[in-house]
Each structure stands twice: as C-alpha cells, then as structure tokens.
Short mmCIF file of C-alpha atoms and ligand atoms in Angstrom, two decimals:
data_model
loop_
_atom_site.label_atom_id
_atom_site.label_comp_id
_atom_site.label_asym_id
_atom_site.label_seq_id
_atom_site.Cartn_x
_atom_site.Cartn_y
_atom_site.Cartn_z
CA UNK A 1 116.40 92.74 77.38
CA UNK A 2 116.37 96.50 77.56
CA UNK A 3 114.74 97.94 80.66
CA UNK A 4 111.40 99.71 80.32
CA UNK A 5 111.72 103.47 80.62
CA UNK A 6 109.45 105.71 82.67
CA UNK A 7 108.77 109.40 82.20
CA UNK A 8 107.04 110.57 85.41
CA UNK A 9 108.18 109.39 88.85
CA UNK A 10 106.05 107.04 90.88
CA UNK A 11 105.58 108.15 94.49
CA UNK A 12 107.04 105.30 96.53
CA UNK A 13 106.04 105.04 100.19
CA UNK A 14 108.12 102.49 102.09
CA UNK A 15 106.75 100.99 105.28
CA UNK A 16 107.32 98.74 108.27
CA UNK A 17 108.18 95.28 109.57
CA UNK A 18 107.65 92.20 107.37
CA UNK A 19 106.13 94.15 104.51
CA UNK A 20 109.23 96.37 104.44
CA UNK A 21 111.33 93.22 104.01
CA UNK A 22 109.04 92.02 101.19
CA UNK A 23 109.14 95.49 99.62
CA UNK A 24 112.89 95.29 99.09
CA UNK A 25 112.81 91.75 97.71
CA UNK A 26 109.98 92.67 95.32
CA UNK A 27 111.94 95.63 93.99
CA UNK A 28 115.17 93.66 93.65
CA UNK A 29 113.61 90.61 92.00
CA UNK A 30 110.57 91.88 90.11
CA UNK A 31 111.03 95.58 89.39
CA UNK A 32 114.67 96.68 89.02
CA UNK A 33 115.69 93.92 86.59
CA UNK A 34 112.93 94.93 84.16
CA UNK A 35 112.17 98.60 84.68
CA UNK A 36 114.35 101.65 84.77
CA UNK A 37 112.39 102.67 87.86
CA UNK A 38 111.76 106.34 88.29
CA UNK A 39 110.43 106.88 91.79
CA UNK A 40 110.31 109.60 94.37
CA UNK A 41 111.03 107.73 97.58
CA UNK A 42 109.41 108.51 100.93
CA UNK A 43 110.32 106.44 103.96
CA UNK A 44 107.10 105.99 105.91
CA UNK A 45 108.78 103.49 108.25
CA UNK A 46 107.83 104.45 111.81
CA UNK A 47 111.37 105.38 112.78
CA UNK A 48 111.66 108.00 110.07
CA UNK A 49 108.11 109.28 110.61
CA UNK A 50 109.14 109.87 114.21
CA UNK A 51 112.40 111.58 113.21
CA UNK A 52 110.55 113.98 110.89
CA UNK A 53 107.63 114.58 113.28
CA UNK A 54 105.51 112.77 110.66
CA UNK A 55 106.31 115.43 108.05
CA UNK A 56 107.37 112.66 105.65
CA UNK A 57 103.80 111.31 105.57
CA UNK A 58 102.38 114.70 104.64
CA UNK A 59 105.10 115.21 102.02
CA UNK A 60 104.35 111.84 100.45
CA UNK A 61 100.67 112.75 100.17
CA UNK A 62 101.50 116.12 98.60
CA UNK A 63 103.77 114.33 96.13
CA UNK A 64 100.84 112.05 95.25
CA UNK A 65 98.73 115.13 94.54
CA UNK A 66 101.52 116.42 92.32
CA UNK A 67 102.36 113.26 90.34
CA UNK A 68 99.04 111.43 90.56
CA UNK A 69 100.18 107.85 91.34
CA UNK A 70 101.66 106.31 94.49
CA UNK A 71 102.50 102.82 95.73
CA UNK A 72 102.49 102.28 99.48
CA UNK A 73 103.88 99.58 101.75
CA UNK A 74 101.93 98.69 104.92
CA UNK A 75 102.81 100.87 107.89
CA UNK A 76 102.44 100.67 111.65
CA UNK A 77 99.70 102.76 113.22
CA UNK A 78 101.23 103.49 116.61
CA UNK A 79 99.52 102.42 119.83
CA UNK A 80 100.80 102.40 123.44
CA UNK A 81 103.02 99.35 122.85
CA UNK A 82 104.64 100.97 119.78
CA UNK A 83 105.41 104.12 121.81
CA UNK A 84 107.86 102.13 123.91
CA UNK A 85 109.01 99.80 121.14
CA UNK A 86 110.06 102.70 118.89
CA UNK A 87 110.65 105.32 121.61
CA UNK A 88 108.21 107.68 119.90
CA UNK A 89 107.93 111.41 120.55
CA UNK A 90 104.19 111.23 119.96
CA UNK A 91 101.54 108.67 119.09
CA UNK A 92 101.58 109.62 115.39
CA UNK A 93 98.32 109.28 113.52
CA UNK A 94 97.62 106.50 111.04
CA UNK A 95 99.48 107.34 107.78
CA UNK A 96 96.55 105.98 105.81
CA UNK A 97 94.22 108.36 107.62
CA UNK A 98 96.53 111.31 106.95
CA UNK A 99 96.93 110.48 103.26
CA UNK A 100 93.21 109.83 102.84
CA UNK A 101 92.33 113.18 104.44
CA UNK A 102 94.74 115.09 102.17
CA UNK A 103 93.61 113.36 98.98
CA UNK A 104 89.93 113.38 100.07
CA UNK A 105 89.79 109.89 98.62
CA UNK A 106 87.77 106.71 98.75
CA UNK A 107 89.32 103.27 99.32
CA UNK A 108 88.47 100.45 96.89
CA UNK A 109 89.26 96.91 98.01
CA UNK A 110 89.22 93.99 95.62
CA UNK A 111 90.19 90.32 95.98
CA UNK A 112 92.78 88.72 93.70
CA UNK A 113 91.25 85.58 92.26
CA UNK A 114 93.25 82.42 91.58
CA UNK A 115 92.21 78.87 90.77
CA UNK A 116 92.59 76.69 93.81
CA UNK A 117 91.53 79.37 96.29
CA UNK A 118 87.76 79.25 95.88
CA UNK A 119 85.41 81.77 97.50
CA UNK A 120 82.96 80.37 100.06
CA UNK A 121 80.15 81.70 97.90
CA UNK A 122 80.38 79.27 95.02
CA UNK A 123 78.71 81.50 92.39
CA UNK A 124 81.24 84.34 92.90
CA UNK A 125 83.41 84.07 89.80
CA UNK A 126 84.73 87.61 89.51
CA UNK A 127 86.01 90.06 92.11
CA UNK A 128 83.58 92.18 94.11
CA UNK A 129 85.19 95.53 94.81
CA UNK A 130 83.98 97.37 97.89
CA UNK A 131 84.17 101.16 98.07
CA UNK A 132 83.69 102.48 101.59
CA UNK A 133 82.81 106.08 102.32
CA UNK A 134 85.36 107.00 104.96
CA UNK A 135 83.75 110.03 106.58
CA UNK A 136 81.09 110.63 109.22
CA UNK A 137 77.91 108.78 110.17
CA UNK A 138 78.19 106.64 113.29
CA UNK A 139 82.02 107.05 113.30
CA UNK A 140 81.65 110.74 114.18
CA UNK A 141 78.46 110.53 116.21
CA UNK A 142 77.52 112.07 119.57
CA UNK A 143 75.69 109.78 121.90
CA UNK A 144 73.81 110.23 125.14
CA UNK A 145 72.32 107.97 127.75
CA UNK A 146 68.93 109.29 128.73
CA UNK A 147 68.69 108.82 132.50
CA UNK A 148 64.93 109.29 133.02
CA UNK A 149 61.73 110.67 131.53
CA UNK A 150 62.11 113.82 129.41
CA UNK A 151 62.13 115.20 125.87
CA UNK A 152 65.03 114.71 123.43
CA UNK A 153 65.31 116.96 120.35
CA UNK A 154 67.64 117.64 117.44
CA UNK A 155 68.50 121.35 117.40
CA UNK A 156 70.27 123.17 114.58
CA UNK A 157 71.27 126.79 115.30
CA UNK A 158 72.12 128.86 112.22
CA UNK A 159 74.83 131.52 112.37
CA UNK A 160 72.15 134.22 112.75
CA UNK A 161 70.75 132.41 115.77
CA UNK A 162 67.59 130.98 114.21
CA UNK A 163 66.80 127.42 115.19
CA UNK A 164 65.31 124.34 113.59
CA UNK A 165 64.07 121.68 116.01
CA UNK A 166 62.99 118.11 115.46
CA UNK A 167 61.60 115.87 118.17
CA UNK A 168 63.56 112.66 118.65
CA UNK A 169 61.45 111.11 121.40
CA UNK A 170 59.40 111.94 124.45
CA UNK A 171 60.99 109.61 126.95
CA UNK A 172 58.87 108.17 129.74
CA UNK A 173 61.72 105.98 130.97
CA UNK A 174 65.54 105.77 130.56
CA UNK A 175 66.96 105.17 127.07
CA UNK A 176 69.65 106.16 124.59
CA UNK A 177 70.04 108.64 121.72
CA UNK A 178 72.60 109.28 119.01
CA UNK A 179 73.26 112.22 116.70
CA UNK A 180 75.30 111.75 113.57
CA UNK A 181 76.14 113.85 110.55
CA UNK A 182 77.63 113.93 107.12
CA UNK A 183 78.64 116.72 104.76
CA UNK A 184 77.36 117.13 101.21
CA UNK A 185 80.89 117.89 99.99
CA UNK A 186 82.18 114.61 101.36
CA UNK A 187 79.31 112.64 99.82
CA UNK A 188 79.98 114.37 96.48
CA UNK A 189 83.68 113.44 96.62
CA UNK A 190 82.74 109.88 97.48
CA UNK A 191 80.32 109.74 94.56
CA UNK A 192 82.84 111.14 92.06
CA UNK A 193 85.59 108.76 93.25
CA UNK A 194 83.20 105.85 92.76
CA UNK A 195 81.93 106.97 89.35
CA UNK A 196 85.50 107.57 88.13
CA UNK A 197 86.86 104.29 89.41
CA UNK A 198 84.01 102.28 87.89
CA UNK A 199 84.61 104.00 84.56
CA UNK A 200 88.34 103.39 84.89
CA UNK A 201 87.94 99.68 85.52
CA UNK A 202 84.90 99.30 83.18
CA UNK A 203 82.72 97.79 85.88
CA UNK A 204 79.13 98.56 86.81
CA UNK A 205 78.68 100.55 90.02
CA UNK A 206 76.17 99.54 92.70
CA UNK A 207 75.12 101.83 95.51
CA UNK A 208 72.63 101.10 98.25
CA UNK A 209 71.25 102.83 101.35
CA UNK A 210 68.14 102.59 103.51
CA UNK A 211 66.43 105.60 101.95
CA UNK A 212 62.90 104.23 102.45
CA UNK A 213 63.35 104.48 106.22
CA UNK A 214 65.87 107.32 106.39
CA UNK A 215 64.01 109.77 104.20
CA UNK A 216 66.35 112.72 104.73
CA UNK A 217 69.71 111.26 105.76
CA UNK A 218 70.12 108.26 103.47
CA UNK A 219 67.94 109.86 100.83
CA UNK A 220 70.47 112.69 100.52
CA UNK A 221 73.15 110.13 99.65
CA UNK A 222 70.88 108.64 97.00
CA UNK A 223 70.00 112.07 95.56
CA UNK A 224 73.59 113.33 95.43
CA UNK A 225 74.75 110.19 93.64
CA UNK A 226 71.91 110.42 91.13
CA UNK A 227 72.40 114.15 90.42
CA UNK A 228 76.13 113.75 89.83
CA UNK A 229 75.58 110.68 87.70
CA UNK A 230 72.99 112.33 85.47
CA UNK A 231 74.96 115.55 85.07
CA UNK A 232 78.51 114.22 84.65
CA UNK A 233 78.63 110.49 83.96
CA UNK A 234 75.51 109.18 82.23
CA UNK A 235 76.87 109.60 78.70
CA UNK A 236 80.31 108.25 79.56
CA UNK A 237 78.72 105.16 81.15
CA UNK A 238 76.56 104.55 78.11
CA UNK A 239 79.62 104.81 75.90
CA UNK A 240 81.59 102.42 78.11
CA UNK A 241 78.68 99.95 78.29
CA UNK A 242 78.49 100.03 82.08
CA UNK A 243 75.71 101.04 84.46
CA UNK A 244 75.05 102.87 87.68
CA UNK A 245 72.59 100.81 89.70
CA UNK A 246 70.89 102.02 92.88
CA UNK A 247 68.87 99.81 95.19
CA UNK A 248 67.94 99.36 98.84
CA UNK A 249 70.69 97.98 101.06
CA UNK A 250 68.78 94.78 101.93
CA UNK A 251 68.07 94.15 98.26
CA UNK A 252 71.76 94.77 97.49
CA UNK A 253 72.90 92.21 100.06
CA UNK A 254 70.54 89.59 98.65
CA UNK A 255 71.69 90.31 95.07
CA UNK A 256 75.39 90.26 96.01
CA UNK A 257 75.00 86.76 97.42
CA UNK A 258 73.41 85.50 94.21
CA UNK A 259 75.65 87.40 91.82
CA UNK A 260 78.75 86.20 90.04
CA UNK A 261 80.71 89.33 91.01
CA UNK A 262 82.48 91.68 88.65
CA UNK A 263 81.15 95.03 89.91
CA UNK A 264 81.91 97.78 92.39
CA UNK A 265 79.74 98.04 95.47
CA UNK A 266 79.75 101.53 96.99
CA UNK A 267 78.86 101.48 100.68
CA UNK A 268 78.16 104.07 103.32
CA UNK A 269 80.72 104.11 106.11
CA UNK A 270 79.20 101.48 108.40
CA UNK A 271 77.99 99.22 105.59
CA UNK A 272 81.47 99.34 104.09
CA UNK A 273 83.12 98.45 107.38
CA UNK A 274 80.92 95.38 107.84
CA UNK A 275 80.59 94.27 104.22
CA UNK A 276 84.28 94.56 103.39
CA UNK A 277 85.09 92.08 106.16
CA UNK A 278 82.38 89.74 104.90
CA UNK A 279 83.49 89.95 101.27
CA UNK A 280 87.21 89.65 102.00
CA UNK A 281 86.86 86.65 104.28
CA UNK A 282 84.48 84.95 101.87
CA UNK A 283 87.03 85.38 99.07
CA UNK A 284 89.63 83.54 101.11
CA UNK A 285 92.42 85.67 102.47
CA UNK A 286 93.35 89.19 103.50
CA UNK A 287 96.74 88.53 101.94
CA UNK A 288 94.99 88.32 98.53
CA UNK A 289 93.20 91.66 98.80
CA UNK A 290 94.35 94.84 97.11
CA UNK A 291 93.42 98.33 98.07
CA UNK A 292 93.53 101.58 96.15
CA UNK A 293 92.76 105.07 97.37
CA UNK A 294 91.18 107.16 94.62
CA UNK A 295 90.65 110.90 94.97
CA UNK A 296 87.69 112.65 93.31
CA UNK A 297 90.13 114.44 90.99
CA UNK A 298 91.78 111.20 89.87
CA UNK A 299 94.89 110.63 92.05
CA UNK A 300 95.69 107.01 92.92
CA UNK A 301 97.50 105.35 95.83
CA UNK A 302 97.88 101.57 95.63
CA UNK A 303 98.61 99.25 98.56
CA UNK A 304 97.91 95.86 100.10
CA UNK A 305 94.85 95.60 102.35
CA UNK A 306 96.74 93.76 105.12
CA UNK A 307 99.05 95.19 107.77
CA UNK A 308 102.77 94.84 108.42
CA UNK A 309 102.44 91.17 109.48
CA UNK A 310 104.15 91.81 112.80
CA UNK A 311 104.20 88.19 114.00
CA UNK A 312 106.15 87.07 110.92
CA UNK A 313 108.56 89.99 111.32
CA UNK A 314 109.48 88.93 114.86
CA UNK A 315 110.14 85.42 113.55
CA UNK A 316 112.31 86.94 110.82
CA UNK A 317 114.23 88.98 113.42
CA UNK A 318 114.75 85.82 115.46
CA UNK A 319 116.40 84.27 112.39
CA UNK A 320 113.53 81.89 111.66
CA UNK A 321 112.22 81.27 108.17
CA UNK A 322 109.00 83.05 107.19
CA UNK A 323 106.44 82.28 104.52
CA UNK A 324 104.71 85.63 104.13
CA UNK A 325 102.42 86.20 101.17
CA UNK A 326 103.62 89.08 98.97
CA UNK A 327 100.82 88.90 96.38
CA UNK A 328 98.84 91.95 97.54
CA UNK A 329 102.02 94.03 97.73
CA UNK A 330 103.09 92.89 94.24
CA UNK A 331 99.63 93.86 92.95
CA UNK A 332 100.00 97.28 94.58
CA UNK A 333 103.12 97.73 92.42
CA UNK A 334 101.45 96.45 89.26
CA UNK A 335 98.41 98.65 89.86
CA UNK A 336 100.59 101.72 90.25
CA UNK A 337 102.86 100.89 87.28
CA UNK A 338 99.87 100.20 85.03
CA UNK A 339 98.23 103.49 86.02
CA UNK A 340 101.52 105.36 85.46
CA UNK A 341 101.79 103.71 82.05
CA UNK A 342 98.22 104.67 81.21
CA UNK A 343 98.67 108.33 82.23
CA UNK A 344 102.04 108.66 80.48
CA UNK A 345 101.04 106.62 77.45
CA UNK A 346 103.67 103.91 78.01
CA UNK A 347 102.10 100.71 76.69
CA UNK A 348 105.20 98.67 77.56
CA UNK A 349 104.83 99.56 81.22
CA UNK A 350 101.17 98.54 81.16
CA UNK A 351 101.98 95.24 79.46
CA UNK A 352 104.69 94.57 82.02
CA UNK A 353 102.17 95.09 84.85
CA UNK A 354 99.77 92.62 83.18
CA UNK A 355 102.54 90.04 82.74
CA UNK A 356 103.75 90.35 86.33
CA UNK A 357 100.19 89.82 87.60
CA UNK A 358 99.72 86.86 85.28
CA UNK A 359 103.05 85.36 86.41
CA UNK A 360 102.07 85.75 90.07
CA UNK A 361 98.76 83.97 89.51
CA UNK A 362 100.34 81.26 87.34
CA UNK A 363 102.97 80.53 89.98
CA UNK A 364 100.25 79.90 92.57
CA UNK A 365 98.09 77.90 90.16
CA UNK A 366 101.12 75.69 89.44
CA UNK A 367 101.17 74.85 93.13
CA UNK A 368 103.96 77.12 94.37
CA UNK A 369 102.67 79.31 97.19
CA UNK A 370 103.14 80.64 100.69
CA UNK A 371 101.91 78.83 103.77
CA UNK A 372 98.73 80.89 104.28
CA UNK A 373 97.48 79.84 100.84
CA UNK A 374 98.66 76.24 101.17
CA UNK A 375 96.37 75.97 104.21
CA UNK A 376 93.24 76.92 102.24
CA UNK A 377 93.91 75.73 98.70
CA UNK A 378 92.00 72.97 96.97
CA UNK A 379 95.08 72.19 94.82
CA UNK A 380 97.00 69.02 95.54
CA UNK A 381 100.78 68.50 95.62
CA UNK A 382 101.49 72.01 96.76
CA UNK A 383 105.00 73.32 97.40
CA UNK A 384 105.19 75.73 100.32
CA UNK A 385 107.84 78.36 99.70
CA UNK A 386 109.45 80.83 102.07
CA UNK A 387 108.93 84.57 101.60
CA UNK A 388 111.93 85.09 99.35
CA UNK A 389 111.69 81.86 97.32
CA UNK A 390 108.05 82.60 96.47
CA UNK A 391 109.05 85.94 94.94
CA UNK A 392 111.94 84.25 93.11
CA UNK A 393 109.54 81.62 91.75
CA UNK A 394 107.37 84.45 90.39
CA UNK A 395 110.47 85.94 88.76
CA UNK A 396 111.18 82.66 87.02
CA UNK A 397 107.60 82.46 85.71
CA UNK A 398 107.76 86.09 84.64
CA UNK A 399 111.05 85.70 82.78
CA UNK A 400 109.64 82.76 80.86
CA UNK A 401 106.72 84.95 79.74
CA UNK A 402 108.77 87.95 78.54
P1 NAP B 1 98.28 92.08 109.74
O1 NAP B 1 99.60 92.62 109.49
O2 NAP B 1 97.27 92.25 108.67
O3 NAP B 1 98.41 90.54 110.11
C1 NAP B 1 97.46 89.80 110.86
C2 NAP B 1 97.62 88.32 110.60
O4 NAP B 1 97.05 88.01 109.33
C3 NAP B 1 99.06 87.87 110.50
O5 NAP B 1 99.60 87.61 111.77
C4 NAP B 1 98.95 86.67 109.60
O6 NAP B 1 98.42 85.54 110.28
C5 NAP B 1 97.88 87.12 108.61
N1 NAP B 1 98.45 87.84 107.47
C6 NAP B 1 98.23 89.14 107.11
N2 NAP B 1 98.88 89.44 106.00
C7 NAP B 1 99.56 88.32 105.63
C8 NAP B 1 100.42 88.01 104.57
N3 NAP B 1 100.75 88.93 103.64
N4 NAP B 1 100.93 86.77 104.47
C9 NAP B 1 100.62 85.84 105.38
N5 NAP B 1 99.80 86.08 106.43
C10 NAP B 1 99.27 87.29 106.54
O7 NAP B 1 97.67 92.74 111.06
P2 NAP B 1 98.38 92.98 112.49
O8 NAP B 1 99.50 92.01 112.70
O9 NAP B 1 97.25 93.03 113.41
O10 NAP B 1 98.96 94.41 112.38
C11 NAP B 1 100.34 94.67 112.26
C12 NAP B 1 100.54 96.16 112.03
O11 NAP B 1 99.99 96.52 110.78
C13 NAP B 1 99.90 97.05 113.07
O12 NAP B 1 100.88 97.90 113.63
C14 NAP B 1 98.85 97.85 112.30
O13 NAP B 1 98.83 99.19 112.74
C15 NAP B 1 99.36 97.77 110.89
N6 NAP B 1 98.32 97.85 109.83
C16 NAP B 1 98.63 98.60 108.73
C17 NAP B 1 97.77 98.65 107.66
C18 NAP B 1 98.15 99.49 106.48
O14 NAP B 1 99.21 100.09 106.46
N7 NAP B 1 97.34 99.53 105.45
C19 NAP B 1 96.59 97.91 107.67
C20 NAP B 1 96.31 97.12 108.80
C21 NAP B 1 97.19 97.08 109.86
P3 NAP B 1 99.32 84.43 111.01
O15 NAP B 1 100.07 85.16 112.09
O16 NAP B 1 98.30 83.48 111.51
O17 NAP B 1 100.26 83.84 110.01
MG1 MG B 2 85.72 96.20 109.91
#
C-alpha cells in the first residue's frame, strides 16, 4: 500500500514518562507504516524544556498558530520533587497553561465510548463534551477574612480617579469576603471557541450560568454568548441543523442527567472544573478521555486528558511489564490528522483517522484491552495486553480494515 501524503506539517509536541514511551510505539506501529508523516517536531520532554529555558514550549505554541493543528503528548508540570529529579534550573510553568495562554483557547474534553465500558448513567449513549472557560472567576479571586464589625465595599477607580462603590455587607461580627473578576474579551473568546467547535463537530451547544441570582456577573456571560450567537452564528447553526441552548445551571445539571448525551456543555471556570470530573468518572476512565484546545480563530491542539502515568513509567524503568492504555493518545493523533486532512482537503487522511479510531474501538470490543479497562469492563473472556501488544493488536485490526 502506498503511504498517504500530507501537504502541511502537523505540529508534534513530544512529552514525558510513560506517555513518551507510548508516543514512540504509536508512531512506529500506527502512523509511519501508513502515512508519509510531515511533522514539525518539538520536544516538550522536561529535560529539553529545561535545556532551552522553556523556549521550546513557546516555539511549539507559535508553530501551532502558524500551521493550525498540533498533537501533544502528556507532559510533566514541575513541582518541588521534579526540581530534584530533573535537576531543573527553574520550576517551569505548566506547558498546557503556556500553550493555552498563547492560543487564547478553550479546552474541550470528550469521552471515547466503547461497548463493554458502560457509563454509570445508563441513559448516556453518546459522548458529553465539556468546554471549560479557563480564565478568571474564583481562580483569580482576592479574598479577605473580616476580623470584626465594619463595612465592606467593592470599589472601582477609573483612570481619571472617579469611583464606583457597591456595598458588599455591613458586618456586625467577623466574616469573609471575596472579590473576583472576568474580562469581556476572554468571555468573547470562550464563546467563539465554543460556537466554532460545536459547528465543527455538528453538535448542539449548551451553556448555563446562575444569571437569575448573579444579575451582573453571570448575566454578562449570558449576554455575550447571545450577542455573538445572534450576530455571527445563528444562520450557520440553522444551516447545520444544530442549536445553541441557554438555561440555568441547576436546570442544565438536571437535564444532563436525563439526557442521552451527544452535545457540548460549555461551563464557566468553576462549573467546568467540577462537572468535568463528574462526567469523566461517570463515563468510566480518564484513560478514555480526549482533550482538544481550540482557539477562537480556529487553531487546534489535540491531546489525551490524562497525565504522564508516572507510576507505570517507574515500573517500566525497573524492567517490569506495563499495561498502559494508549487510547486517548491514539485519538489525539487521529483528531489532529483528521483536522489536518480537513483543512488541506486530503480525504484519504481523514478516512485513515476514522479507520484507526474504528480499529481501536473494535480491538477493545473484541476483548483485547489494557488492564485499566479489563478491571471495569462488562465483557467476558477478556485478554489483558501489555502496553506494546495492545498497540500491535490495534495495528492488526487496522491492517485488516484497509
Ligand atoms: P496521571 O498520569 O493521569 O495518572 C494517574 C493514575 O491514573 C495512574 O497512576 C493510573 O492509575 C491512571 N491512569 C492515567 N492514565 C492512564 C492510562 N493511560 N492507562 C492506564 N492508567 C492510567 O496523573 P499523575 O500520575 O498524577 O501525574 C503524572 C504527571 O502527569 C504529573 O507530573 C503531572 O504534572 C502530569 N500531568 C500532565 C497532564 C498533561 O500534560 N495534559 C495532565 C495531567 C497531569 P494506576 O496507577 O492505578 O494504574
Ligand atoms: Mg477538577
């Protein structure tokens, strides 16, 4: 078979630990044999980030702005222990945070559904994709403990010195206060990323806040979404047969539980933090969750939602066999290849991505899987494969389908 040709390079961001091991096997077994891979390679492994004073992370994000599509391996976010382990010059920031800030993007997380790994919520038949606004609110709040009786106010001072004041509370005893903010520009970017991604994936978009109680703060989110939708997306949504649906957050939670899935749920920062953990655990496994960063101007970075699986990596280093699930990382590759194919009008590349995803799912549904899935599957007579043999089993299924 002739290898599939590419025209524009894919931005490839390599990573750390066990996922770096999987990355190489995936490329050797599932990509190189079938695709004449054109990629611009950035080594985001911690060692090289440290060598380049983290310049490589910035460069990889700029390359994503230039080419439009990236695929990223999980990376270590350094903490005190990693400082010693990797003899770091500095406690470098989270690469995901750096890339997200440069692309001004929103992260969409969606479960990969296979028969035999059933969600806890029995009526969920299709994926629920969560989009979390990743700026501001309680994550950038100022807080104060009020020691005794007194007046607390919100004060805004304009550049010309004029003030606007709002009473928070007249305290007659000790208490607590919190001041948080958001920026219209950030909410607009969030809205556009969500509207674009929903259109892209032909799914209805849900958004919910507590605007009945928070008449200025949450209501601004609601208004910005609605204005952008009416001005820029309404007609496109009608043409695509999808909807934008706004409701109160409590109503949304109740509807999500009773739904069959198949939509995108846009969440404010805190709601997204909490709800993404609920949705991902209810769907079964973090190892079956994909993640894509979408910028408001349509740049895409695909990755797995899990980390570098450190515990498995230490086993691997000790020469022990591992059974690490590579599905989310494989789907990061297929997501990126499909998007590249779509942008460059390469139908063969898009078909290949579909077939690789189908082969991955079929392999699991035939009972060949990694240990994490074997522990939760309802299938009987399961074969537990090691990290490498699982990927090889997918290759066999894939080859049969080509
Ligand atoms: P993790 O890598 O997500 O793994 C936590 C545990 O979840 C594993 O020990 C394993 O459980 C299970 N697990 C996760 N992915 C799995 C997979 N593909 N196959 C099988 N089991 C899987 O989180 P962590 O160990 O807490 O973090 C390790 C490093 O990842 C940290 O340095 C963190 O900074 C980084 N991180 C990076 C990203 C990213 O780049 N997007 C995201 C999160 C964390 P068992 O041990 O029980 O088998
Ligand atoms: Mg959380």
